[in-house]
Amino acid sequence: MSVVHVDSAAARLGFGALDMACTLGRGGSCPAAEKREGDGCTPIGTWPLRGVLLRPGKADPDGIRLPWRWTRAQDGWSDDPADPAYNRPVRLPRSFSAETLRRQDDAYDIIVVLGHNDAPPVPGKGSAIFLHLSEGRPTAGCIALERADMLRLLPLLTPGDVMEIA
């Protein structure tokens, strides 16, 4: 097991010899126990890397060692605490609120799913905490990297690795 280190105060992500700038939530970072849906905080803690979601035609799976799959047009992620599928992948359209994984921007071309609040999900404690591509602005609570940095990091990650946000 290897650890991806995120220094939330310095907005830096490190893994082995890699050290790169990252973007965090618009609400800064907060202890995981204080995380609430919609607060914009990046949760402090250690989170398993569950797998990778790639947008066809926008990302290449060559060299990826984590479990991965292509996203589809109807893929979403439930962010509605009232949804029985809260903080889980869902199919759109849906009667509950859900984030689309096929966005107009490039942020979700590559998504590394972090195991935050997923074993089991507690409604309202935060959903869809990802490592994704930077949009040039703070995230809704995720960690984001520039595309070139993500492409350097992604092939180094292996099953069992974790992200430690401090």
Short mmCIF file of C-alpha atoms in Angstrom, two decimals:
data_model
loop_
_atom_site.label_atom_id
_atom_site.label_comp_id
_atom_site.label_asym_id
_atom_site.label_seq_id
_atom_site.Cartn_x
_atom_site.Cartn_y
_atom_site.Cartn_z
CA MET A 1 0.00 0.00 0.00
CA SER A 2 1.25 3.45 -0.94
CA VAL A 3 -0.05 6.78 0.29
CA VAL A 4 -0.92 9.82 -1.82
CA HIS A 5 -0.33 12.74 0.55
CA VAL A 6 -2.39 15.92 0.27
CA ASP A 7 -1.30 18.91 2.32
CA SER A 8 -4.51 20.91 2.37
CA ALA A 9 -2.89 23.99 3.92
CA ALA A 10 -0.27 24.20 1.14
CA ALA A 11 -2.57 22.83 -1.62
CA ARG A 12 0.09 20.26 -2.60
CA LEU A 13 -0.22 16.61 -3.54
CA GLY A 14 2.75 14.28 -3.16
CA PHE A 15 3.33 10.69 -4.18
CA GLY A 16 6.85 9.25 -4.11
CA ALA A 17 9.05 11.75 -5.96
CA LEU A 18 6.05 13.62 -7.36
CA ASP A 19 5.09 16.94 -5.79
CA MET A 20 2.41 18.99 -7.50
CA ALA A 21 -0.09 21.75 -6.91
CA CYS A 22 -3.68 20.66 -6.34
CA THR A 23 -7.00 22.38 -5.88
CA LEU A 24 -9.29 21.69 -2.94
CA GLY A 25 -12.84 22.54 -1.97
CA ARG A 26 -14.15 26.09 -1.95
CA GLY A 27 -14.86 25.62 1.78
CA GLY A 28 -11.27 24.63 2.54
CA SER A 29 -10.68 21.40 4.43
CA CYS A 30 -12.54 20.10 7.46
CA PRO A 31 -12.45 17.04 9.73
CA ALA A 32 -14.42 14.21 8.13
CA ALA A 33 -16.75 14.09 11.16
CA GLU A 34 -17.80 17.69 10.38
CA LYS A 35 -18.28 17.13 6.62
CA ARG A 36 -21.81 17.97 5.38
CA GLU A 37 -23.37 17.64 1.96
CA GLY A 38 -22.92 20.86 -0.02
CA ASP A 39 -20.45 22.54 2.37
CA GLY A 40 -17.64 22.64 -0.21
CA CYS A 41 -15.13 21.21 2.30
CA THR A 42 -12.49 18.64 1.43
CA PRO A 43 -12.65 15.97 4.16
CA ILE A 44 -9.50 15.38 6.20
CA GLY A 45 -8.69 11.70 6.62
CA THR A 46 -7.34 8.66 4.81
CA TRP A 47 -9.45 7.38 1.94
CA PRO A 48 -8.97 4.27 -0.20
CA LEU A 49 -8.68 4.72 -3.95
CA ARG A 50 -11.70 2.74 -5.17
CA GLY A 51 -11.21 2.96 -8.92
CA VAL A 52 -11.09 5.18 -11.98
CA LEU A 53 -13.82 6.46 -14.29
CA LEU A 54 -12.72 7.60 -17.76
CA ARG A 55 -14.63 9.53 -20.41
CA PRO A 56 -14.33 7.81 -23.79
CA GLY A 57 -12.39 9.86 -26.30
CA LYS A 58 -11.02 12.12 -23.57
CA ALA A 59 -8.77 9.77 -21.59
CA ASP A 60 -6.62 6.72 -22.31
CA PRO A 61 -6.62 3.69 -19.99
CA ASP A 62 -3.13 2.53 -21.03
CA GLY A 63 -0.98 1.98 -17.95
CA ILE A 64 -3.80 2.32 -15.40
CA ARG A 65 -3.48 -0.35 -12.72
CA LEU A 66 -6.47 0.61 -10.58
CA PRO A 67 -9.83 -0.90 -11.57
CA TRP A 68 -11.38 1.35 -14.21
CA ARG A 69 -14.37 1.68 -16.52
CA TRP A 70 -15.69 4.06 -19.16
CA THR A 71 -18.39 6.54 -18.19
CA ARG A 72 -21.66 6.48 -20.11
CA ALA A 73 -23.97 9.38 -20.97
CA GLN A 74 -26.50 8.31 -18.31
CA ASP A 75 -23.93 7.93 -15.48
CA GLY A 76 -24.48 10.01 -12.37
CA TRP A 77 -23.55 10.05 -8.68
CA SER A 78 -26.26 10.53 -6.06
CA ASP A 79 -25.80 13.63 -3.89
CA ASP A 80 -29.29 13.61 -2.37
CA PRO A 81 -29.32 12.53 1.32
CA ALA A 82 -32.94 11.34 0.86
CA ASP A 83 -31.91 8.96 -1.94
CA PRO A 84 -31.52 5.30 -0.89
CA ALA A 85 -28.54 5.26 -3.31
CA TYR A 86 -26.87 8.29 -1.64
CA ASN A 87 -23.15 8.57 -2.46
CA ARG A 88 -23.35 5.78 -5.01
CA PRO A 89 -23.18 5.67 -8.79
CA VAL A 90 -26.66 5.97 -10.34
CA ARG A 91 -28.31 6.00 -13.75
CA LEU A 92 -29.75 9.31 -15.01
CA PRO A 93 -32.36 10.67 -15.26
CA ARG A 94 -33.35 10.15 -11.65
CA SER A 95 -36.07 11.50 -9.37
CA PHE A 96 -33.45 12.32 -6.71
CA SER A 97 -30.66 14.87 -7.12
CA ALA A 98 -27.53 13.44 -8.74
CA GLU A 99 -24.40 14.85 -10.29
CA THR A 100 -23.79 13.97 -13.94
CA LEU A 101 -20.45 12.30 -14.65
CA ARG A 102 -20.48 13.61 -18.26
CA ARG A 103 -19.98 17.31 -17.66
CA GLN A 104 -19.72 20.13 -20.19
CA ASP A 105 -16.19 20.94 -18.97
CA ASP A 106 -13.26 18.49 -18.82
CA ALA A 107 -13.15 18.07 -15.03
CA TYR A 108 -14.59 14.55 -15.10
CA ASP A 109 -12.64 13.24 -18.10
CA ILE A 110 -10.66 11.35 -15.43
CA ILE A 111 -12.10 10.58 -12.00
CA VAL A 112 -10.41 8.63 -9.22
CA VAL A 113 -13.17 7.65 -6.78
CA LEU A 114 -12.16 8.10 -3.13
CA GLY A 115 -13.69 5.85 -0.48
CA HIS A 116 -15.10 8.71 1.60
CA ASN A 117 -18.41 8.03 3.40
CA ASP A 118 -19.07 4.86 1.42
CA ALA A 119 -18.83 1.93 3.83
CA PRO A 120 -21.76 2.42 4.33
CA PRO A 121 -22.78 5.92 3.21
CA VAL A 122 -24.26 8.10 5.95
CA PRO A 123 -26.85 10.45 4.42
CA GLY A 124 -25.74 14.08 4.51
CA LYS A 125 -22.08 13.36 5.43
CA GLY A 126 -20.75 14.12 1.94
CA SER A 127 -20.86 12.46 -1.45
CA ALA A 128 -18.80 12.21 -4.62
CA ILE A 129 -15.38 13.02 -3.17
CA PHE A 130 -13.14 12.46 -6.17
CA LEU A 131 -9.67 13.19 -7.45
CA HIS A 132 -10.43 14.77 -10.82
CA LEU A 133 -9.09 17.26 -13.35
CA SER A 134 -8.77 20.91 -12.42
CA GLU A 135 -11.35 23.39 -13.67
CA GLY A 136 -9.25 26.42 -12.72
CA ARG A 137 -11.37 27.13 -9.65
CA PRO A 138 -11.98 25.54 -6.23
CA THR A 139 -13.92 22.27 -6.23
CA ALA A 140 -17.11 21.31 -4.40
CA GLY A 141 -14.95 19.30 -1.93
CA CYS A 142 -12.83 17.15 -4.24
CA ILE A 143 -9.11 17.24 -4.97
CA ALA A 144 -8.22 18.38 -8.50
CA LEU A 145 -5.05 18.23 -10.58
CA GLU A 146 -3.99 19.68 -13.89
CA ARG A 147 -4.33 17.09 -16.69
CA ALA A 148 -0.54 16.69 -17.16
CA ASP A 149 -0.08 16.03 -13.43
CA MET A 150 -2.97 13.54 -13.34
CA LEU A 151 -1.45 11.69 -16.29
CA ARG A 152 1.89 11.45 -14.44
CA LEU A 153 0.24 10.20 -11.23
CA LEU A 154 -2.41 7.81 -12.55
CA PRO A 155 -0.16 4.98 -13.84
CA LEU A 156 1.72 4.93 -10.51
CA LEU A 157 -1.38 4.13 -8.45
CA THR A 158 -2.17 0.52 -7.56
CA PRO A 159 -5.00 -1.32 -5.82
CA GLY A 160 -4.75 -0.84 -2.06
CA ASP A 161 -3.33 2.68 -2.32
CA VAL A 162 -4.91 5.41 -0.21
CA MET A 163 -5.13 9.19 -0.20
CA GLU A 164 -4.29 10.93 3.07
CA ILE A 165 -5.69 14.45 3.28
CA ALA A 166 -4.14 16.44 6.14
#
